[in-house]
Amino acid sequence: MKFIDSHCHLDFNEFDAERESLIKACVAKGVERFIVPGISLAQSKQLIEFKSKYTQVHIAAGLHPYFLADHKESHLAQLFDFAKANINQLGAIGECGLDRSIEDLTKQTWLFEQQITIANELNLPLIIHHRQSHDLIAQSFKRCKPKYGGVIHAFSGSLQQAHYYIKQGFKLGVGGVITYERALKTRNVIAQIEPQHLVLETDSPSMPLSGHQGEINTPLHIPNVFNVLCSLKQCSDKKALAKALYKSCSEVFCI
């Protein structure tokens, strides 16, 4: 079976000592492609060189709300120019989004909606971060409707919210959260969603799986997430499910 990790930060320095061996181990385990999001203007630009070193890597460019203090108004125009100049290298705009744990939602919202506009103008999907912000994201979508869908990273909303995003053309990112038995709501929702609307992810090096708390997360755990998903769906044909998930991710990122 073949897999894609639709969201992993393989360029982070946590992987500097073992990156090449890790990628080889992942490929040997069936995890053969990786989507690496952008989080800032400088890091997004560096991803071009990163992609050239690793043929299994696909990249995005974006301004993550975690680094809000570092994002300047001028960075949006530069992001657009960079993305346009490197359009053949990019699979998406993001990681972008809204996060209620971070102050200045006004600036966050403006940056988010500008990145939706950039994605629309460049015919690209979005990689969207959320934290206690599904209502705010829906409001942004009303003002600035995404034209090319994308992925709702680390989805943990309600069934109603899941169907809303799917209707907007988005896939739902499924990662380590579903390996925790206490995550009853998320596990129940994901179990009810058809695989063509789902993509697998790890968010490496963050979001470790149950039983691996305190460890650096890696894309090697994608098969573990997949096995839990199979269990939640009471799947009798794992190969068919793996194929559907691979196709879902390939479609959204055109890989």
PDB file of C-alpha atoms in Angstrom:
ATOM      1  CA  MET A   1       0.000   0.000   0.000  1.00  0.00           C
ATOM      2  CA  LYS A   2       1.133   3.553  -0.799  1.00  0.00           C
ATOM      3  CA  PHE A   3       0.602   6.639   1.353  1.00  0.00           C
ATOM      4  CA  ILE A   4       1.085  10.401   1.265  1.00  0.00           C
ATOM      5  CA  ASP A   5       1.689  12.471   4.388  1.00  0.00           C
ATOM      6  CA  SER A   6      -0.395  15.507   3.470  1.00  0.00           C
ATOM      7  CA  HIS A   7       1.059  17.706   6.222  1.00  0.00           C
ATOM      8  CA  CYS A   8       4.527  17.400   7.706  1.00  0.00           C
ATOM      9  CA  HIS A   9       7.252  19.937   8.468  1.00  0.00           C
ATOM     10  CA  LEU A  10      10.207  17.888   7.317  1.00  0.00           C
ATOM     11  CA  ASP A  11      12.297  21.035   6.903  1.00  0.00           C
ATOM     12  CA  PHE A  12      12.222  21.779  10.656  1.00  0.00           C
ATOM     13  CA  ASN A  13      15.531  21.450  12.466  1.00  0.00           C
ATOM     14  CA  GLU A  14      14.250  18.532  14.566  1.00  0.00           C
ATOM     15  CA  PHE A  15      14.991  16.403  11.487  1.00  0.00           C
ATOM     16  CA  ASP A  16      18.391  17.826  10.563  1.00  0.00           C
ATOM     17  CA  ALA A  17      20.361  14.871  11.949  1.00  0.00           C
ATOM     18  CA  GLU A  18      18.299  12.118  10.308  1.00  0.00           C
ATOM     19  CA  ARG A  19      16.304  13.624   7.456  1.00  0.00           C
ATOM     20  CA  GLU A  20      17.684  11.546   4.591  1.00  0.00           C
ATOM     21  CA  SER A  21      17.545   8.265   6.485  1.00  0.00           C
ATOM     22  CA  LEU A  22      14.044   9.099   7.710  1.00  0.00           C
ATOM     23  CA  ILE A  23      12.760   9.742   4.208  1.00  0.00           C
ATOM     24  CA  LYS A  24      14.300   6.480   3.001  1.00  0.00           C
ATOM     25  CA  ALA A  25      12.674   4.615   5.912  1.00  0.00           C
ATOM     26  CA  CYS A  26       9.313   6.217   5.135  1.00  0.00           C
ATOM     27  CA  VAL A  27       9.493   5.253   1.458  1.00  0.00           C
ATOM     28  CA  ALA A  28      10.401   1.695   2.444  1.00  0.00           C
ATOM     29  CA  LYS A  29       7.281   1.663   4.624  1.00  0.00           C
ATOM     30  CA  GLY A  30       5.052   2.901   1.809  1.00  0.00           C
ATOM     31  CA  VAL A  31       4.945   6.586   2.767  1.00  0.00           C
ATOM     32  CA  GLU A  32       6.319   7.796  -0.536  1.00  0.00           C
ATOM     33  CA  ARG A  33       5.289  11.462  -0.772  1.00  0.00           C
ATOM     34  CA  PHE A  34       5.239  14.389   1.652  1.00  0.00           C
ATOM     35  CA  ILE A  35       3.491  17.777   1.581  1.00  0.00           C
ATOM     36  CA  VAL A  36       5.587  20.382   3.418  1.00  0.00           C
ATOM     37  CA  PRO A  37       3.676  23.625   4.148  1.00  0.00           C
ATOM     38  CA  GLY A  38       5.015  27.151   4.312  1.00  0.00           C
ATOM     39  CA  ILE A  39       4.822  29.021   7.604  1.00  0.00           C
ATOM     40  CA  SER A  40       6.541  32.338   6.838  1.00  0.00           C
ATOM     41  CA  LEU A  41       7.780  34.263   3.825  1.00  0.00           C
ATOM     42  CA  ALA A  42      11.451  33.437   4.442  1.00  0.00           C
ATOM     43  CA  GLN A  43      10.821  29.751   5.142  1.00  0.00           C
ATOM     44  CA  SER A  44       8.488  29.427   2.137  1.00  0.00           C
ATOM     45  CA  LYS A  45      11.248  30.726  -0.119  1.00  0.00           C
ATOM     46  CA  GLN A  46      13.717  28.252   1.376  1.00  0.00           C
ATOM     47  CA  LEU A  47      11.371  25.382   0.554  1.00  0.00           C
ATOM     48  CA  ILE A  48      12.220  25.717  -3.148  1.00  0.00           C
ATOM     49  CA  GLU A  49      15.765  24.550  -2.467  1.00  0.00           C
ATOM     50  CA  PHE A  50      14.484  21.974   0.017  1.00  0.00           C
ATOM     51  CA  LYS A  51      12.205  20.491  -2.649  1.00  0.00           C
ATOM     52  CA  SER A  52      15.089  20.286  -5.112  1.00  0.00           C
ATOM     53  CA  LYS A  53      16.986  18.032  -2.678  1.00  0.00           C
ATOM     54  CA  TYR A  54      14.154  15.587  -2.053  1.00  0.00           C
ATOM     55  CA  THR A  55      12.121  14.396  -5.022  1.00  0.00           C
ATOM     56  CA  GLN A  56       9.446  12.930  -2.725  1.00  0.00           C
ATOM     57  CA  VAL A  57       8.656  16.366  -1.267  1.00  0.00           C
ATOM     58  CA  HIS A  58       5.928  18.722  -2.481  1.00  0.00           C
ATOM     59  CA  ILE A  59       5.669  22.204  -1.015  1.00  0.00           C
ATOM     60  CA  ALA A  60       3.326  25.070  -0.252  1.00  0.00           C
ATOM     61  CA  ALA A  61       3.877  28.737   0.597  1.00  0.00           C
ATOM     62  CA  GLY A  62       2.063  30.593   3.340  1.00  0.00           C
ATOM     63  CA  LEU A  63       1.966  32.753   6.458  1.00  0.00           C
ATOM     64  CA  HIS A  64       1.007  30.711   9.535  1.00  0.00           C
ATOM     65  CA  PRO A  65      -0.920  32.510  12.315  1.00  0.00           C
ATOM     66  CA  TYR A  66       1.521  31.144  14.942  1.00  0.00           C
ATOM     67  CA  PHE A  67       4.120  33.557  13.589  1.00  0.00           C
ATOM     68  CA  LEU A  68       1.760  36.512  13.337  1.00  0.00           C
ATOM     69  CA  ALA A  69       4.200  38.960  14.946  1.00  0.00           C
ATOM     70  CA  ASP A  70       6.726  38.259  12.185  1.00  0.00           C
ATOM     71  CA  HIS A  71       4.346  38.784   9.269  1.00  0.00           C
ATOM     72  CA  LYS A  72       4.436  42.280   7.793  1.00  0.00           C
ATOM     73  CA  GLU A  73       1.900  43.796   5.423  1.00  0.00           C
ATOM     74  CA  SER A  74       4.527  43.839   2.681  1.00  0.00           C
ATOM     75  CA  HIS A  75       4.973  40.087   3.016  1.00  0.00           C
ATOM     76  CA  LEU A  76       1.656  39.436   1.281  1.00  0.00           C
ATOM     77  CA  ALA A  77       2.699  41.138  -1.936  1.00  0.00           C
ATOM     78  CA  GLN A  78       6.033  39.351  -1.742  1.00  0.00           C
ATOM     79  CA  LEU A  79       4.270  36.041  -1.117  1.00  0.00           C
ATOM     80  CA  PHE A  80       2.126  36.568  -4.200  1.00  0.00           C
ATOM     81  CA  ASP A  81       5.122  37.471  -6.376  1.00  0.00           C
ATOM     82  CA  PHE A  82       7.093  34.508  -5.056  1.00  0.00           C
ATOM     83  CA  ALA A  83       4.220  32.068  -5.534  1.00  0.00           C
ATOM     84  CA  LYS A  84       3.501  33.349  -9.037  1.00  0.00           C
ATOM     85  CA  ALA A  85       7.165  33.074 -10.038  1.00  0.00           C
ATOM     86  CA  ASN A  86       7.367  29.527  -8.656  1.00  0.00           C
ATOM     87  CA  ILE A  87       3.881  28.348  -9.540  1.00  0.00           C
ATOM     88  CA  ASN A  88       5.162  25.098 -11.046  1.00  0.00           C
ATOM     89  CA  GLN A  89       6.869  24.231  -7.756  1.00  0.00           C
ATOM     90  CA  LEU A  90       3.947  24.885  -5.415  1.00  0.00           C
ATOM     91  CA  GLY A  91       1.043  22.588  -4.574  1.00  0.00           C
ATOM     92  CA  ALA A  92      -0.900  25.003  -2.373  1.00  0.00           C
ATOM     93  CA  ILE A  93      -1.043  28.274  -0.451  1.00  0.00           C
ATOM     94  CA  GLY A  94      -0.632  27.705   3.268  1.00  0.00           C
ATOM     95  CA  GLU A  95      -0.342  26.902   6.007  1.00  0.00           C
ATOM     96  CA  CYS A  96      -2.699  29.778   6.748  1.00  0.00           C
ATOM     97  CA  GLY A  97      -5.789  30.169   8.891  1.00  0.00           C
ATOM     98  CA  LEU A  98      -7.246  31.487  12.126  1.00  0.00           C
ATOM     99  CA  ASP A  99      -6.338  30.642  15.713  1.00  0.00           C
ATOM    100  CA  ARG A 100      -8.226  31.982  18.734  1.00  0.00           C
ATOM    101  CA  SER A 101      -5.298  31.151  21.025  1.00  0.00           C
ATOM    102  CA  ILE A 102      -3.311  33.920  19.323  1.00  0.00           C
ATOM    103  CA  GLU A 103      -4.071  37.595  19.862  1.00  0.00           C
ATOM    104  CA  ASP A 104      -5.063  40.073  17.132  1.00  0.00           C
ATOM    105  CA  LEU A 105      -7.747  38.248  15.215  1.00  0.00           C
ATOM    106  CA  THR A 106      -8.185  41.342  13.062  1.00  0.00           C
ATOM    107  CA  LYS A 107      -4.681  40.991  11.630  1.00  0.00           C
ATOM    108  CA  GLN A 108      -5.078  37.211  11.404  1.00  0.00           C
ATOM    109  CA  THR A 109      -8.321  37.561   9.457  1.00  0.00           C
ATOM    110  CA  TRP A 110      -6.853  40.073   7.049  1.00  0.00           C
ATOM    111  CA  LEU A 111      -3.809  37.886   6.376  1.00  0.00           C
ATOM    112  CA  PHE A 112      -5.985  34.808   5.971  1.00  0.00           C
ATOM    113  CA  GLU A 113      -8.384  36.379   3.503  1.00  0.00           C
ATOM    114  CA  GLN A 114      -5.528  37.867   1.494  1.00  0.00           C
ATOM    115  CA  GLN A 115      -4.021  34.395   1.206  1.00  0.00           C
ATOM    116  CA  ILE A 116      -7.378  33.025   0.022  1.00  0.00           C
ATOM    117  CA  THR A 117      -7.286  35.716  -2.663  1.00  0.00           C
ATOM    118  CA  ILE A 118      -3.751  34.735  -3.656  1.00  0.00           C
ATOM    119  CA  ALA A 119      -4.794  31.085  -3.929  1.00  0.00           C
ATOM    120  CA  ASN A 120      -7.788  32.051  -6.052  1.00  0.00           C
ATOM    121  CA  GLU A 121      -5.701  34.181  -8.381  1.00  0.00           C
ATOM    122  CA  LEU A 122      -3.098  31.444  -8.830  1.00  0.00           C
ATOM    123  CA  ASN A 123      -5.581  28.550  -9.125  1.00  0.00           C
ATOM    124  CA  LEU A 124      -4.187  26.831  -6.039  1.00  0.00           C
ATOM    125  CA  PRO A 125      -5.801  24.997  -3.099  1.00  0.00           C
ATOM    126  CA  LEU A 126      -5.345  26.084   0.517  1.00  0.00           C
ATOM    127  CA  ILE A 127      -3.896  24.380   3.594  1.00  0.00           C
ATOM    128  CA  ILE A 128      -5.923  25.775   6.496  1.00  0.00           C
ATOM    129  CA  HIS A 129      -4.999  25.829  10.181  1.00  0.00           C
ATOM    130  CA  HIS A 130      -7.768  26.225  12.749  1.00  0.00           C
ATOM    131  CA  ARG A 131      -8.077  26.381  16.505  1.00  0.00           C
ATOM    132  CA  GLN A 132     -11.464  27.182  18.022  1.00  0.00           C
ATOM    133  CA  SER A 133     -12.152  29.130  14.843  1.00  0.00           C
ATOM    134  CA  HIS A 134     -14.480  27.183  12.528  1.00  0.00           C
ATOM    135  CA  ASP A 135     -17.078  29.954  12.862  1.00  0.00           C
ATOM    136  CA  LEU A 136     -14.522  32.622  11.969  1.00  0.00           C
ATOM    137  CA  ILE A 137     -13.273  30.626   8.983  1.00  0.00           C
ATOM    138  CA  ALA A 138     -16.857  30.313   7.720  1.00  0.00           C
ATOM    139  CA  GLN A 139     -17.243  34.091   8.005  1.00  0.00           C
ATOM    140  CA  SER A 140     -14.053  34.596   6.000  1.00  0.00           C
ATOM    141  CA  PHE A 141     -15.313  32.159   3.379  1.00  0.00           C
ATOM    142  CA  LYS A 142     -18.442  34.295   2.962  1.00  0.00           C
ATOM    143  CA  ARG A 143     -16.343  37.393   2.337  1.00  0.00           C
ATOM    144  CA  CYS A 144     -13.700  35.632   0.257  1.00  0.00           C
ATOM    145  CA  LYS A 145     -14.830  32.278  -1.110  1.00  0.00           C
ATOM    146  CA  PRO A 146     -12.037  29.804  -1.904  1.00  0.00           C
ATOM    147  CA  LYS A 147     -12.299  28.648  -5.513  1.00  0.00           C
ATOM    148  CA  TYR A 148     -10.016  25.613  -5.440  1.00  0.00           C
ATOM    149  CA  GLY A 149     -10.675  23.943  -2.084  1.00  0.00           C
ATOM    150  CA  GLY A 150      -7.779  22.456  -0.183  1.00  0.00           C
ATOM    151  CA  VAL A 151      -7.283  20.736   3.164  1.00  0.00           C
ATOM    152  CA  ILE A 152      -8.601  21.570   6.612  1.00  0.00           C
ATOM    153  CA  HIS A 153      -5.501  20.540   8.541  1.00  0.00           C
ATOM    154  CA  ALA A 154      -6.010  18.414  11.670  1.00  0.00           C
ATOM    155  CA  PHE A 155      -9.793  18.530  11.431  1.00  0.00           C
ATOM    156  CA  SER A 156     -11.515  18.135  14.789  1.00  0.00           C
ATOM    157  CA  GLY A 157     -14.902  19.731  14.255  1.00  0.00           C
ATOM    158  CA  SER A 158     -18.466  18.479  14.248  1.00  0.00           C
ATOM    159  CA  LEU A 159     -20.160  16.398  11.560  1.00  0.00           C
ATOM    160  CA  GLN A 160     -22.040  19.508  10.435  1.00  0.00           C
ATOM    161  CA  GLN A 161     -18.757  21.425  10.114  1.00  0.00           C
ATOM    162  CA  ALA A 162     -17.214  18.510   8.224  1.00  0.00           C
ATOM    163  CA  HIS A 163     -20.025  18.559   5.666  1.00  0.00           C
ATOM    164  CA  TYR A 164     -19.744  22.350   5.395  1.00  0.00           C
ATOM    165  CA  TYR A 165     -16.051  22.153   4.487  1.00  0.00           C
ATOM    166  CA  ILE A 166     -16.633  19.300   2.060  1.00  0.00           C
ATOM    167  CA  LYS A 167     -19.314  21.366   0.352  1.00  0.00           C
ATOM    168  CA  GLN A 168     -16.754  24.161   0.009  1.00  0.00           C
ATOM    169  CA  GLY A 169     -14.440  21.748  -1.801  1.00  0.00           C
ATOM    170  CA  PHE A 170     -12.117  20.843   1.078  1.00  0.00           C
ATOM    171  CA  LYS A 171     -10.628  17.571   2.270  1.00  0.00           C
ATOM    172  CA  LEU A 172     -10.320  16.851   5.990  1.00  0.00           C
ATOM    173  CA  GLY A 173      -6.874  16.160   7.426  1.00  0.00           C
ATOM    174  CA  VAL A 174      -6.796  12.997   9.574  1.00  0.00           C
ATOM    175  CA  GLY A 175      -3.856  12.576  11.922  1.00  0.00           C
ATOM    176  CA  GLY A 176      -2.770  11.464  15.355  1.00  0.00           C
ATOM    177  CA  VAL A 177      -5.851  12.831  17.108  1.00  0.00           C
ATOM    178  CA  ILE A 178      -7.895   9.803  16.060  1.00  0.00           C
ATOM    179  CA  THR A 179      -5.442   7.469  17.838  1.00  0.00           C
ATOM    180  CA  TYR A 180      -6.604   8.842  21.215  1.00  0.00           C
ATOM    181  CA  GLU A 181      -9.667   7.015  22.507  1.00  0.00           C
ATOM    182  CA  ARG A 182     -10.704  10.119  24.446  1.00  0.00           C
ATOM    183  CA  ALA A 183     -11.140  12.021  21.141  1.00  0.00           C
ATOM    184  CA  LEU A 184     -14.627  10.561  20.837  1.00  0.00           C
ATOM    185  CA  LYS A 185     -16.166  13.379  18.803  1.00  0.00           C
ATOM    186  CA  THR A 186     -13.432  13.492  16.180  1.00  0.00           C
ATOM    187  CA  ARG A 187     -13.240   9.700  15.895  1.00  0.00           C
ATOM    188  CA  ASN A 188     -17.013   9.472  15.458  1.00  0.00           C
ATOM    189  CA  VAL A 189     -17.114  12.202  12.811  1.00  0.00           C
ATOM    190  CA  ILE A 190     -14.198  10.851  10.774  1.00  0.00           C
ATOM    191  CA  ALA A 191     -15.727   7.369  10.851  1.00  0.00           C
ATOM    192  CA  GLN A 192     -18.766   8.764   9.016  1.00  0.00           C
ATOM    193  CA  ILE A 193     -16.904  10.631   6.255  1.00  0.00           C
ATOM    194  CA  GLU A 194     -16.288   8.947   2.916  1.00  0.00           C
ATOM    195  CA  PRO A 195     -12.580   8.411   2.136  1.00  0.00           C
ATOM    196  CA  GLN A 196     -12.631  10.624  -0.973  1.00  0.00           C
ATOM    197  CA  HIS A 197     -13.021  13.567   1.422  1.00  0.00           C
ATOM    198  CA  LEU A 198     -10.125  12.578   3.711  1.00  0.00           C
ATOM    199  CA  VAL A 199      -6.331  12.831   3.606  1.00  0.00           C
ATOM    200  CA  LEU A 200      -3.786  11.350   6.010  1.00  0.00           C
ATOM    201  CA  GLU A 201      -1.296  13.553   7.868  1.00  0.00           C
ATOM    202  CA  THR A 202       1.068  13.631  10.845  1.00  0.00           C
ATOM    203  CA  ASP A 203       1.946  17.323  11.360  1.00  0.00           C
ATOM    204  CA  SER A 204       5.453  16.076  12.151  1.00  0.00           C
ATOM    205  CA  PRO A 205       7.327  16.875  14.326  1.00  0.00           C
ATOM    206  CA  SER A 206       4.223  17.858  16.342  1.00  0.00           C
ATOM    207  CA  MET A 207       1.021  16.029  17.336  1.00  0.00           C
ATOM    208  CA  PRO A 208       2.464  12.659  18.452  1.00  0.00           C
ATOM    209  CA  LEU A 209       0.192   9.628  18.359  1.00  0.00           C
ATOM    210  CA  SER A 210      -1.262   7.954  21.420  1.00  0.00           C
ATOM    211  CA  GLY A 211       1.454   5.957  23.128  1.00  0.00           C
ATOM    212  CA  HIS A 212       4.161   8.225  21.710  1.00  0.00           C
ATOM    213  CA  GLN A 213       3.599  11.336  23.788  1.00  0.00           C
ATOM    214  CA  GLY A 214       6.792  13.314  24.307  1.00  0.00           C
ATOM    215  CA  GLU A 215       8.388  11.881  21.179  1.00  0.00           C
ATOM    216  CA  ILE A 216       9.209  13.676  17.939  1.00  0.00           C
ATOM    217  CA  ASN A 217       6.476  12.710  15.517  1.00  0.00           C
ATOM    218  CA  THR A 218       7.479  11.535  12.021  1.00  0.00           C
ATOM    219  CA  PRO A 219       5.747  10.447   8.799  1.00  0.00           C
ATOM    220  CA  LEU A 220       6.657   6.875   9.723  1.00  0.00           C
ATOM    221  CA  HIS A 221       3.442   6.951  11.766  1.00  0.00           C
ATOM    222  CA  ILE A 222       1.165   7.428   8.743  1.00  0.00           C
ATOM    223  CA  PRO A 223       0.463   3.652   8.555  1.00  0.00           C
ATOM    224  CA  ASN A 224      -0.485   3.755  12.249  1.00  0.00           C
ATOM    225  CA  VAL A 225      -3.005   6.540  11.609  1.00  0.00           C
ATOM    226  CA  PHE A 226      -4.288   4.557   8.645  1.00  0.00           C
ATOM    227  CA  ASN A 227      -4.770   1.413  10.729  1.00  0.00           C
ATOM    228  CA  VAL A 228      -6.784   3.320  13.328  1.00  0.00           C
ATOM    229  CA  LEU A 229      -8.889   4.828  10.561  1.00  0.00           C
ATOM    230  CA  CYS A 230      -9.513   1.336   9.196  1.00  0.00           C
ATOM    231  CA  SER A 231     -10.661   0.236  12.633  1.00  0.00           C
ATOM    232  CA  LEU A 232     -12.979   3.224  13.054  1.00  0.00           C
ATOM    233  CA  LYS A 233     -14.526   2.547   9.675  1.00  0.00           C
ATOM    234  CA  GLN A 234     -14.652  -1.211  10.289  1.00  0.00           C
ATOM    235  CA  CYS A 235     -12.943  -1.530   6.924  1.00  0.00           C
ATOM    236  CA  SER A 236     -12.635  -4.986   5.402  1.00  0.00           C
ATOM    237  CA  ASP A 237     -10.659  -3.880   2.336  1.00  0.00           C
ATOM    238  CA  LYS A 238      -7.619  -1.955   3.525  1.00  0.00           C
ATOM    239  CA  LYS A 239      -6.063  -1.810   0.063  1.00  0.00           C
ATOM    240  CA  ALA A 240      -9.126  -0.106  -1.389  1.00  0.00           C
ATOM    241  CA  LEU A 241      -9.197   2.431   1.443  1.00  0.00           C
ATOM    242  CA  ALA A 242      -5.486   3.176   1.081  1.00  0.00           C
ATOM    243  CA  LYS A 243      -5.949   3.665  -2.650  1.00  0.00           C
ATOM    244  CA  ALA A 244      -8.889   6.041  -2.104  1.00  0.00           C
ATOM    245  CA  LEU A 245      -6.932   8.124   0.419  1.00  0.00           C
ATOM    246  CA  TYR A 246      -3.908   8.297  -1.880  1.00  0.00           C
ATOM    247  CA  LYS A 247      -6.119   9.429  -4.763  1.00  0.00           C
ATOM    248  CA  SER A 248      -7.830  12.021  -2.557  1.00  0.00           C
ATOM    249  CA  CYS A 249      -4.521  13.632  -1.622  1.00  0.00           C
ATOM    250  CA  SER A 250      -3.151  13.396  -5.169  1.00  0.00           C
ATOM    251  CA  GLU A 251      -6.223  15.172  -6.516  1.00  0.00           C
ATOM    252  CA  VAL A 252      -6.125  18.146  -4.170  1.00  0.00           C
ATOM    253  CA  PHE A 253      -2.396  18.809  -4.628  1.00  0.00           C
ATOM    254  CA  CYS A 254      -2.222  17.698  -8.287  1.00  0.00           C
ATOM    255  CA  ILE A 255       0.620  15.242  -7.690  1.00  0.00           C
TER     256      ILE A 255
END
